[in-house]
Every structure is written in C-alpha cells, then in structure tokens.
PDB file of C-alpha atoms and ligand atoms in Angstrom:
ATOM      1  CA  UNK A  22       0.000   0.000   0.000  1.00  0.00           C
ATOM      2  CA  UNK A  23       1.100   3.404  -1.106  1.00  0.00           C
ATOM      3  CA  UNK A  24       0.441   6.907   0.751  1.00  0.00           C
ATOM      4  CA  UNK A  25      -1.944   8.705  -1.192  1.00  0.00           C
ATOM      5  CA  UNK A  26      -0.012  11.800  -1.306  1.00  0.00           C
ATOM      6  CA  UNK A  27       3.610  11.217  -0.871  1.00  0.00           C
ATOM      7  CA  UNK A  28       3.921   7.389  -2.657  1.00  0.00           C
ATOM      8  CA  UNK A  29       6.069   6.501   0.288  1.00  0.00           C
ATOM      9  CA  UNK A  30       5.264   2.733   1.056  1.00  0.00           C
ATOM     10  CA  UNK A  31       3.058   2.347   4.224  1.00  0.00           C
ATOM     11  CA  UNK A  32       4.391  -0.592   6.367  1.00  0.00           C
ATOM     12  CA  UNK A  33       1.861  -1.643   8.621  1.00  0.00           C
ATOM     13  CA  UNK A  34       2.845  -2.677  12.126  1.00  0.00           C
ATOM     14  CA  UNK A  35       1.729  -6.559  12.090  1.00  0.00           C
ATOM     15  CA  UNK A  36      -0.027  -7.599  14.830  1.00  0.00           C
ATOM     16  CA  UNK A  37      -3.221  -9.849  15.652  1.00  0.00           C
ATOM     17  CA  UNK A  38      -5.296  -7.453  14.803  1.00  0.00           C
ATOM     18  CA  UNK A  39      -4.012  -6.074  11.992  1.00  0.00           C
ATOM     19  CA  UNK A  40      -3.162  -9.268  10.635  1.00  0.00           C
ATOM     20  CA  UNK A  41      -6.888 -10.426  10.334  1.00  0.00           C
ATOM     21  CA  UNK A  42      -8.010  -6.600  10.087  1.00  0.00           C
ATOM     22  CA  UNK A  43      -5.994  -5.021   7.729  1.00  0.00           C
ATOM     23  CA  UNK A  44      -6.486  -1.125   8.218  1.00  0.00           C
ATOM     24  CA  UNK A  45      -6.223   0.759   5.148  1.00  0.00           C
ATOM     25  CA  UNK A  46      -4.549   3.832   6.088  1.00  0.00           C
ATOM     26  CA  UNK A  47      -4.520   6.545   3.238  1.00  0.00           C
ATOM     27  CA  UNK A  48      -1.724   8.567   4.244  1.00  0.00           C
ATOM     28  CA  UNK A  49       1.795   7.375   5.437  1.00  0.00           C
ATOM     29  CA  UNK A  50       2.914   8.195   9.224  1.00  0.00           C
ATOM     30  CA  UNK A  51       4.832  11.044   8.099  1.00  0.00           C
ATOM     31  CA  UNK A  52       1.718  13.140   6.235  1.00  0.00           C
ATOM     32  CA  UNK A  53      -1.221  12.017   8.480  1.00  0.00           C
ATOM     33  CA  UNK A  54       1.310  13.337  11.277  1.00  0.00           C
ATOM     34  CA  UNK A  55       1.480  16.494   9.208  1.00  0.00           C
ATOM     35  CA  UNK A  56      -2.541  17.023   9.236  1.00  0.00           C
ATOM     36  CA  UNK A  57      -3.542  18.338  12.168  1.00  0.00           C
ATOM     37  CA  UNK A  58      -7.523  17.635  13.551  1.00  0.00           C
ATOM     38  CA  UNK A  59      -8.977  20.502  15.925  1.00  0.00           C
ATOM     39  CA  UNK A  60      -9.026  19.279  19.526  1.00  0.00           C
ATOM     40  CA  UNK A  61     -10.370  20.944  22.544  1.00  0.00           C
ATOM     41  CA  UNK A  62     -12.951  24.074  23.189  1.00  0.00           C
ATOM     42  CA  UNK A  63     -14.172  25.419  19.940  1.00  0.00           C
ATOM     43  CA  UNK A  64     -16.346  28.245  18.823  1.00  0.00           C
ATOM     44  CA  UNK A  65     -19.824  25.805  18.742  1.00  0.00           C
ATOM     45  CA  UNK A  66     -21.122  28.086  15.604  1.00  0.00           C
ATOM     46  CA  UNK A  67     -18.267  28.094  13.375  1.00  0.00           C
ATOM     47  CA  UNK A  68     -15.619  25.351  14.729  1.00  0.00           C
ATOM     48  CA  UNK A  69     -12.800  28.221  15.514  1.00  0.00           C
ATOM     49  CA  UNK A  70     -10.578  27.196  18.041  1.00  0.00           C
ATOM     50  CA  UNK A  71     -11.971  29.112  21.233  1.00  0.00           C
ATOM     51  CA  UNK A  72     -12.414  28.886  24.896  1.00  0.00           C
ATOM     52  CA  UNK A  73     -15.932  30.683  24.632  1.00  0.00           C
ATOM     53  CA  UNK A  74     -18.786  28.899  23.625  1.00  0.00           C
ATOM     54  CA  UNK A  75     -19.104  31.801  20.285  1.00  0.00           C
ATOM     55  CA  UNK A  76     -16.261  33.506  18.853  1.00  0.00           C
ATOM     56  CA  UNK A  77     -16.221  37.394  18.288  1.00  0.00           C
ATOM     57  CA  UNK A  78     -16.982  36.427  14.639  1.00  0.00           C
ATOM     58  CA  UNK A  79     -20.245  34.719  15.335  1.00  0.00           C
ATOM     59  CA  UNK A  80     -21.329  37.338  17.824  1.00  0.00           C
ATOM     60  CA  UNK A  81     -20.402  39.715  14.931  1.00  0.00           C
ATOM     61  CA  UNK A  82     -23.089  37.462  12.752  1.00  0.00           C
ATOM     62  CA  UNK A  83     -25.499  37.445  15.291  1.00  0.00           C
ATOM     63  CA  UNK A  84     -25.944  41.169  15.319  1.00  0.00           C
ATOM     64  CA  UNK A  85     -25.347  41.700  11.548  1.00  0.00           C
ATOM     65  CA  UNK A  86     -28.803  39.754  11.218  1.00  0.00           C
ATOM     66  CA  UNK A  87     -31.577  38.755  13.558  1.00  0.00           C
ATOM     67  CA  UNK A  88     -31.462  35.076  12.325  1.00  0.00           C
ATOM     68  CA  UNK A  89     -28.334  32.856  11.578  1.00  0.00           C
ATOM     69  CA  UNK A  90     -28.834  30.969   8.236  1.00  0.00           C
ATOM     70  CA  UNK A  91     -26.995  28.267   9.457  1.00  0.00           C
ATOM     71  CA  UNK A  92     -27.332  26.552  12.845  1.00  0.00           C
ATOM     72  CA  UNK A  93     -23.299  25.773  13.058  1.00  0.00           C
ATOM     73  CA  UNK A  94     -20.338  24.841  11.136  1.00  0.00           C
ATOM     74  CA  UNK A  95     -18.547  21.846  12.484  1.00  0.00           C
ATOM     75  CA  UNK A  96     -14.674  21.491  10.891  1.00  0.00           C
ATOM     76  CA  UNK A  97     -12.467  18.696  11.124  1.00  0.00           C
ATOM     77  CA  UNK A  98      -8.841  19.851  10.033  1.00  0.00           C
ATOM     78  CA  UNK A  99      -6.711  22.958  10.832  1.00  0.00           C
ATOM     79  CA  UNK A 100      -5.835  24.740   7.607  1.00  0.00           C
ATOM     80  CA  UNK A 101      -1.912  24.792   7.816  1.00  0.00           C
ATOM     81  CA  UNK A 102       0.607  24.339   5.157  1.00  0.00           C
ATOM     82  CA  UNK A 103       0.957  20.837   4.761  1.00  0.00           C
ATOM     83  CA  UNK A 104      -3.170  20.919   4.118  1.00  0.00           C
ATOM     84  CA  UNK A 105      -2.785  23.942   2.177  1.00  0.00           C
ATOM     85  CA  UNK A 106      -0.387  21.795  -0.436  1.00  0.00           C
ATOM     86  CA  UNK A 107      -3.190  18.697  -0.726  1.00  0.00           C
ATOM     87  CA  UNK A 108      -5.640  21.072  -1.076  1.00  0.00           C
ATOM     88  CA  UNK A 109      -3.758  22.673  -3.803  1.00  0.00           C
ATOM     89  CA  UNK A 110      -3.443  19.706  -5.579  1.00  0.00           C
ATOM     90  CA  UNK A 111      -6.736  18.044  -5.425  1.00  0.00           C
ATOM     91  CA  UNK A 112      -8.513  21.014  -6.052  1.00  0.00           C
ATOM     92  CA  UNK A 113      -6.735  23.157  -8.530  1.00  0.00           C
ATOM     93  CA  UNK A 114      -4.199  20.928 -10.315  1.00  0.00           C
ATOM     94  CA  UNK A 115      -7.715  18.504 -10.250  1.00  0.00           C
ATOM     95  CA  UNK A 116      -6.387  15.335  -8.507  1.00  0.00           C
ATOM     96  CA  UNK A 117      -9.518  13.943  -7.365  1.00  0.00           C
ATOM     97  CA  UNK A 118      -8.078  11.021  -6.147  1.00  0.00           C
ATOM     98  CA  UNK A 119      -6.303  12.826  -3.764  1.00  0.00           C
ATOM     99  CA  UNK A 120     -10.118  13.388  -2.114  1.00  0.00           C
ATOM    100  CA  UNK A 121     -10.148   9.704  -0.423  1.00  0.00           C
ATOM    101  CA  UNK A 122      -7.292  10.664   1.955  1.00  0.00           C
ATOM    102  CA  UNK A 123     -10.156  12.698   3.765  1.00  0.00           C
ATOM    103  CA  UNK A 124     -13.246  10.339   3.448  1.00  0.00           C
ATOM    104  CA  UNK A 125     -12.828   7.602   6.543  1.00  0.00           C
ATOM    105  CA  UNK A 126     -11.876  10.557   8.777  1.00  0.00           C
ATOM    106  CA  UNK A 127     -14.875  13.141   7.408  1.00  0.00           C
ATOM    107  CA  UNK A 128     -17.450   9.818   7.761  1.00  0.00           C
ATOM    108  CA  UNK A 129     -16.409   9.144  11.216  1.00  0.00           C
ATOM    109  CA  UNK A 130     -16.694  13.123  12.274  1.00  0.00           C
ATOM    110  CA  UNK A 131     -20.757  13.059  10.888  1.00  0.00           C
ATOM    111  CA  UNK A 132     -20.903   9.621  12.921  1.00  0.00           C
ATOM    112  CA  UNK A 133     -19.851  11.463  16.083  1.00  0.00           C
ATOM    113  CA  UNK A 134     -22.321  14.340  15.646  1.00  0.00           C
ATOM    114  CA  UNK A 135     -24.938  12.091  14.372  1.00  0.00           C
ATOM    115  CA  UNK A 136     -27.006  12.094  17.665  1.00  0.00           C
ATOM    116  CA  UNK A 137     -27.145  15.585  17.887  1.00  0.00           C
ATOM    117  CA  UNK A 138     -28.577  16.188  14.272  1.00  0.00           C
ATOM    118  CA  UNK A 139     -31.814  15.690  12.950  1.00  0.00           C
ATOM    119  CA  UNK A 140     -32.999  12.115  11.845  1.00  0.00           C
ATOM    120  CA  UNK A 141     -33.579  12.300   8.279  1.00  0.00           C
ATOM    121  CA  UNK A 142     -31.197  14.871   7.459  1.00  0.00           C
ATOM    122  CA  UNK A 143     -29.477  14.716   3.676  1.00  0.00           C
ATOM    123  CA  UNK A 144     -26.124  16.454   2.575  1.00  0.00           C
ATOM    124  CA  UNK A 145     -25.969  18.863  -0.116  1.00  0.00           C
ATOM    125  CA  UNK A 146     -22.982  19.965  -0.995  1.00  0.00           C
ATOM    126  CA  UNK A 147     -21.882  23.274  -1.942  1.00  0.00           C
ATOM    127  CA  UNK A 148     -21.739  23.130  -5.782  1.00  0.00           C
ATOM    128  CA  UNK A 149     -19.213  25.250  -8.107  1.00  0.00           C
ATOM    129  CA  UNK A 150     -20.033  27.122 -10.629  1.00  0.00           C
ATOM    130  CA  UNK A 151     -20.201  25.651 -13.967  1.00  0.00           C
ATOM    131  CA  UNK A 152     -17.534  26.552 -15.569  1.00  0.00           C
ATOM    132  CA  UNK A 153     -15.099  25.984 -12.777  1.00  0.00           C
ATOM    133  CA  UNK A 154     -16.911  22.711 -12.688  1.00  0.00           C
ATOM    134  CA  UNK A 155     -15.814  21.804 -16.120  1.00  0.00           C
ATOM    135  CA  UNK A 156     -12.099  23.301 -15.812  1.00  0.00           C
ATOM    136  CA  UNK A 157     -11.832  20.667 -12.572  1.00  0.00           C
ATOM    137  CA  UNK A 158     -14.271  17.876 -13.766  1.00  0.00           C
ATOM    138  CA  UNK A 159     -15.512  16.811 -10.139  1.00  0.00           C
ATOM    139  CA  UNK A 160     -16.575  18.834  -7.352  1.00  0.00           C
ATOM    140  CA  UNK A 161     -14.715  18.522  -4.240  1.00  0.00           C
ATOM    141  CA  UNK A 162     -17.859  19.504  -1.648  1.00  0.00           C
ATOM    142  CA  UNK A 163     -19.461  16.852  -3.810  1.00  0.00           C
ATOM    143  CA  UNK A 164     -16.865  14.181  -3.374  1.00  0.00           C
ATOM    144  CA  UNK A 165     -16.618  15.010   0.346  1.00  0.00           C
ATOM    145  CA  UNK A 166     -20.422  14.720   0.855  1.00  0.00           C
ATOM    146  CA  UNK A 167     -20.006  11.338  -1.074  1.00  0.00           C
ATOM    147  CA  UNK A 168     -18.523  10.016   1.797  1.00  0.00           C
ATOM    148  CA  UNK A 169     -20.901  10.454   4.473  1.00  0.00           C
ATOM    149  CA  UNK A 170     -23.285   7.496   5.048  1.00  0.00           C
ATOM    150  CA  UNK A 171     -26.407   9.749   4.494  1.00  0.00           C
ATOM    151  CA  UNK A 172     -28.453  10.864   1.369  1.00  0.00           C
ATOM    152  CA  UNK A 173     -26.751  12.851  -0.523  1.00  0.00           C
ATOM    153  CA  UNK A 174     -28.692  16.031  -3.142  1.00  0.00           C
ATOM    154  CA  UNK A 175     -27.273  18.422  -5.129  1.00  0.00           C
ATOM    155  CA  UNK A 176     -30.220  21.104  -5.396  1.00  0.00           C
ATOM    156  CA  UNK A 177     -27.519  24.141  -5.406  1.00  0.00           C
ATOM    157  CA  UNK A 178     -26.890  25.935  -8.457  1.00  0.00           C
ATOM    158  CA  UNK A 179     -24.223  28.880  -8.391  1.00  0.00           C
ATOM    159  CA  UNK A 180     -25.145  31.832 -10.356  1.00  0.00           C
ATOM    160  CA  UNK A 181     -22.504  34.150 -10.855  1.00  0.00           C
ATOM    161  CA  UNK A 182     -18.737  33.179 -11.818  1.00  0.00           C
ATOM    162  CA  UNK A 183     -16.582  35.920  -9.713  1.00  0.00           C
ATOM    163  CA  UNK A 184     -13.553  34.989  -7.916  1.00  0.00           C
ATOM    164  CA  UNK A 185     -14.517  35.121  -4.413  1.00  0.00           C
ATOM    165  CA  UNK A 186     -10.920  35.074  -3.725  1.00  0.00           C
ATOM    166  CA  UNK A 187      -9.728  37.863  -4.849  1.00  0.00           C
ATOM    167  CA  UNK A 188     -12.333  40.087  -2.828  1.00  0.00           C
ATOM    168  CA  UNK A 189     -11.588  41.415   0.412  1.00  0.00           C
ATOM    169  CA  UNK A 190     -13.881  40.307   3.346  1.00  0.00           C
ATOM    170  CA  UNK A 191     -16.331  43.449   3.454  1.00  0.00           C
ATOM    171  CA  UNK A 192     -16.710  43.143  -0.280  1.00  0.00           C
ATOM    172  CA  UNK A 193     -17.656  39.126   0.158  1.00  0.00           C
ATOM    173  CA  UNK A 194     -20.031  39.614   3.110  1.00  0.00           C
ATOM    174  CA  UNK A 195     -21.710  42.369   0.936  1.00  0.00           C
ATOM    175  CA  UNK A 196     -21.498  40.506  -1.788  1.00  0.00           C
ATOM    176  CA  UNK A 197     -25.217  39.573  -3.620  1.00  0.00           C
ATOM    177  CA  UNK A 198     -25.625  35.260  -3.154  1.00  0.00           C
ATOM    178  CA  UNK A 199     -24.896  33.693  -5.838  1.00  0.00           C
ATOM    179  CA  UNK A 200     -26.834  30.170  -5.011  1.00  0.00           C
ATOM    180  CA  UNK A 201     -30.252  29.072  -5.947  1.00  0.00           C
ATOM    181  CA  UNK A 202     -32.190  26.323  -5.260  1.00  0.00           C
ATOM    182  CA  UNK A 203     -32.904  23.913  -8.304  1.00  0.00           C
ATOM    183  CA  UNK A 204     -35.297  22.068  -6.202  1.00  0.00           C
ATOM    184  CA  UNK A 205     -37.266  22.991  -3.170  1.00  0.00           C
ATOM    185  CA  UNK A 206     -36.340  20.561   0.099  1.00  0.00           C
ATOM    186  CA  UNK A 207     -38.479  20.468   3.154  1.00  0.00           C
ATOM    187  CA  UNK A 208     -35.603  17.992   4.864  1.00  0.00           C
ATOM    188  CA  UNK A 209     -33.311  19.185   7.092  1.00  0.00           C
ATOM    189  CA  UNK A 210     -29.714  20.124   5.489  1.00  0.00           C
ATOM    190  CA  UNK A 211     -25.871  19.470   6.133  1.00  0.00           C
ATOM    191  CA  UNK A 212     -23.749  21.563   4.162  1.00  0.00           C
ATOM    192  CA  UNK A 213     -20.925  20.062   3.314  1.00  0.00           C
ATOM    193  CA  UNK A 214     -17.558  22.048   1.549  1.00  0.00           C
ATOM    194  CA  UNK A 215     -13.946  21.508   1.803  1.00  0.00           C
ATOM    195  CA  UNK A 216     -13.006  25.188   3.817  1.00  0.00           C
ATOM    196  CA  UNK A 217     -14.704  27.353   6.296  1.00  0.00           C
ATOM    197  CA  UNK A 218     -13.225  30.854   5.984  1.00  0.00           C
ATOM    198  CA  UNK A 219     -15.555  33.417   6.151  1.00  0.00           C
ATOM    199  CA  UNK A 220     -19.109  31.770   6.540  1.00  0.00           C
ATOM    200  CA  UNK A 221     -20.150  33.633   3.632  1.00  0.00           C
ATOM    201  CA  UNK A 222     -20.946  30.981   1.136  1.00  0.00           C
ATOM    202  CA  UNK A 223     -22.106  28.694   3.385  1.00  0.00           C
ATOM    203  CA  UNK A 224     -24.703  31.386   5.383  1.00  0.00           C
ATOM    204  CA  UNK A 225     -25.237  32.175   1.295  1.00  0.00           C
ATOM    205  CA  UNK A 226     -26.356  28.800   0.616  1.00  0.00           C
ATOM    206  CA  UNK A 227     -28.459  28.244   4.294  1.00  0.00           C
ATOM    207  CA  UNK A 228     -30.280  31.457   3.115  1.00  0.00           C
ATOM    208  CA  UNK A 229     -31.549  30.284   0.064  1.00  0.00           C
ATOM    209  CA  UNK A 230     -32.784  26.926   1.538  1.00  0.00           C
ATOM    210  CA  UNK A 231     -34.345  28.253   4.154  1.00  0.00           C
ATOM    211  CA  UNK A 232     -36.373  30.686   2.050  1.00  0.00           C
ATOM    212  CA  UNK A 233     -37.525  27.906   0.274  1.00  0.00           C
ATOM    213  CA  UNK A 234     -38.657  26.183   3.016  1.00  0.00           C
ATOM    214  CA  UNK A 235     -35.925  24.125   4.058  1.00  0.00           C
ATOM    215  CA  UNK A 236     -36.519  23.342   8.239  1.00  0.00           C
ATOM    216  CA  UNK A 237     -33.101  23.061   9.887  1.00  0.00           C
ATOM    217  CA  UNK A 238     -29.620  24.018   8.350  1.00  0.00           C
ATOM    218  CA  UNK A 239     -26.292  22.837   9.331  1.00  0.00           C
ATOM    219  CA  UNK A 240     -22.699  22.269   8.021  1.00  0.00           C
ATOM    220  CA  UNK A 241     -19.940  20.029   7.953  1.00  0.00           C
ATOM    221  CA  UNK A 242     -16.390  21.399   6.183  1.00  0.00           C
ATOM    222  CA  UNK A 243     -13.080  19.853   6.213  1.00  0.00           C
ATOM    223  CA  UNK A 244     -11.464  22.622   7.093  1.00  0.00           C
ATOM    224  CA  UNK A 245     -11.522  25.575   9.284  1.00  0.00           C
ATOM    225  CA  UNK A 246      -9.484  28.359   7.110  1.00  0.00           C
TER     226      UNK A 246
HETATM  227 ZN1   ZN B 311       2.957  10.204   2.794  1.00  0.00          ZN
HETATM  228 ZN1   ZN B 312     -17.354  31.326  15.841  1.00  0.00          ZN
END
C-alpha cells in the first residue's frame, strides 16, 4: 500500500489485529502526522478554536442579522501548510483522487455528531459554478459529501462566476448570493464544503434553503481556514 499523497510505502505494524483486520490507512505516518484535527474548546457556531462557547466572529453574525442561516459549522482539520499543499493539488491541479485521503476521517466526524442532528437529514454539498466545474471535472464539496453514510442532493446551483478570492472580506459579506435552489427541500440540510473561511458561502447557501422552506440548516467542512 502506497500513501496517497507522498507514494512513500506504508508498512503496517503486524499484529493480531491487523493481521486479520488489515487497516487501510490513506496517508503514510509522516503526512497524516502532518494534518492536524482541531481538539479541545471550539467556537460551537463556526468550529474556531476558542475557549468561549461563540467567537467574536459569530457574535459579529449574530448582530449583523436577527437570524443565523446556518445553525453551526462543524470542521475537522486545521488549515496549515501541509493541508494547504493537498488542497492545492486536489482542487486546482484537479487530482480527485487525492479526495479519499479525507473520506474515513470526514465519515467518522458526521458519525460522532450524528445524535445531535436531525434524523432524516441529507447532505448537499456546496456546488461550483459551472464553468469551474468543467475546468476541474468533479466537485470537491461533492466528493466530500459522497462520503458520508447519508443521502446525498445536489439542489444548489451557483449563479454568478466571480472569484470570491480575490475580494476582500467586506466586499464578500456584501457581496449579492450567488446560489439558488434547483429544487425545493423540506428535509433538514448538512452543508458540506472543503473550507470554512468566512461563513459567507455557506450562510449564502443556508439562506436560500431556508427561504424555500428548508426546516433546519447545518454544516460540515473539512477545514476551518
Ligand atoms: Zn505520505
Ligand atoms: Zn465562531
């Protein structure tokens, strides 16, 4: 077995277990070392490292508009270089393979909130616009959503084409939403994208499913930028 990212050979430690379990570990020691998971307090709306219960950024939210589009943002990974360098890769050199390093550890994150989330909720993953779409030929929210054991609908269409990067944050709050909803949902939602950063697109997205009658609006992202 190969590490996904690196090609270095993974030698397994034999033992009983492994012997008649085999794990299947996508990443060598040496790069899943180098990905780092948030641990302890967090921000419990957007998944910010914190030792109160909402960051300054959420309370900042709260009072920009009397109701949060989404209910919270749960992350899984720090954004540091080493992630910044697979992200690079997967998404904009469009190695999708590169994707399955994430999916055992995104699956088992959703299994671990799973109690506190509504029954029959579905994941919809944040979709990219359609030209960007066919530049990259897969969608990496869509791949990511993929892996959770859950229905999975892409109703989101993006609108507009402009680089969200190269705006600064004022602009991109400010900035009109560029989602609609193909089809109308009255299940509750995950939202599921590779990177947290502002909350904009993903408050975008709750927006528009909640106007359309969507009941309960959540989201699940690899990473919190
Ligand atoms: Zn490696
Ligand atoms: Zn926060």
């Amino acid at each position: 077995m190969k590490c996904l990212y690196c090609q270095q050979l993974i030698v397994l430690k034999l033992t009983w277990r492994t012997l008649f379990l085999p794990e299947r570990k996508p990443l060598c020691r040496t790069c899943e070392e180098s990905l780092v998971i948030i641990k302890g307090s967090r921000c419990f709306i957007c998944s910010r490292p914190s030792e109160r219960n909402k960051c300054e950024d959420c309370l900042w939210w709260e009072q920009l508009s009397e109701r949060d589009t989404i209910q919270f943002n749960y992350s899984v990974y720090h954004y540091n270089n080493f992630m910044k360098e697979i992200i690079s890769k997967w998404k904009y050199r469009g190695d999708s393979s590169l994707g399955y390093i994430f999916g055992h550890v995104f699956a088992a994150t959703f299994r671990k909130l799973r109690s506190t989330l509504p029954q029959d909720i579905v994941a919809v993953p944040i979709p990219l616009n359609e030209q960007r779409q066919l530049e990259r030929g897969f969608n990496q929210a869509a791949m990511l959503a993929g892996f959770l054991p859950i229905q999975t609908m892409e109703i989101l269409e993006r609108s507009t084409s402009e680089k969200q990067s190269k705006k600064t944050r004022n602009e991109r709050i400010q900035s009109v939403n560029p989602f609609i909803v193909e089809k109308a949902i009255n299940k509750p939602v995950i939202l599921v994208d590779d990177i947290y950063t502002t909350g904009t697109t993903l408050r975008h997205a709750g927006k528009v499913l909640l106007e359309q009658g969507c009941p309960f609006v959540c989201a699940l992202t690899l990473i919190r930028g």
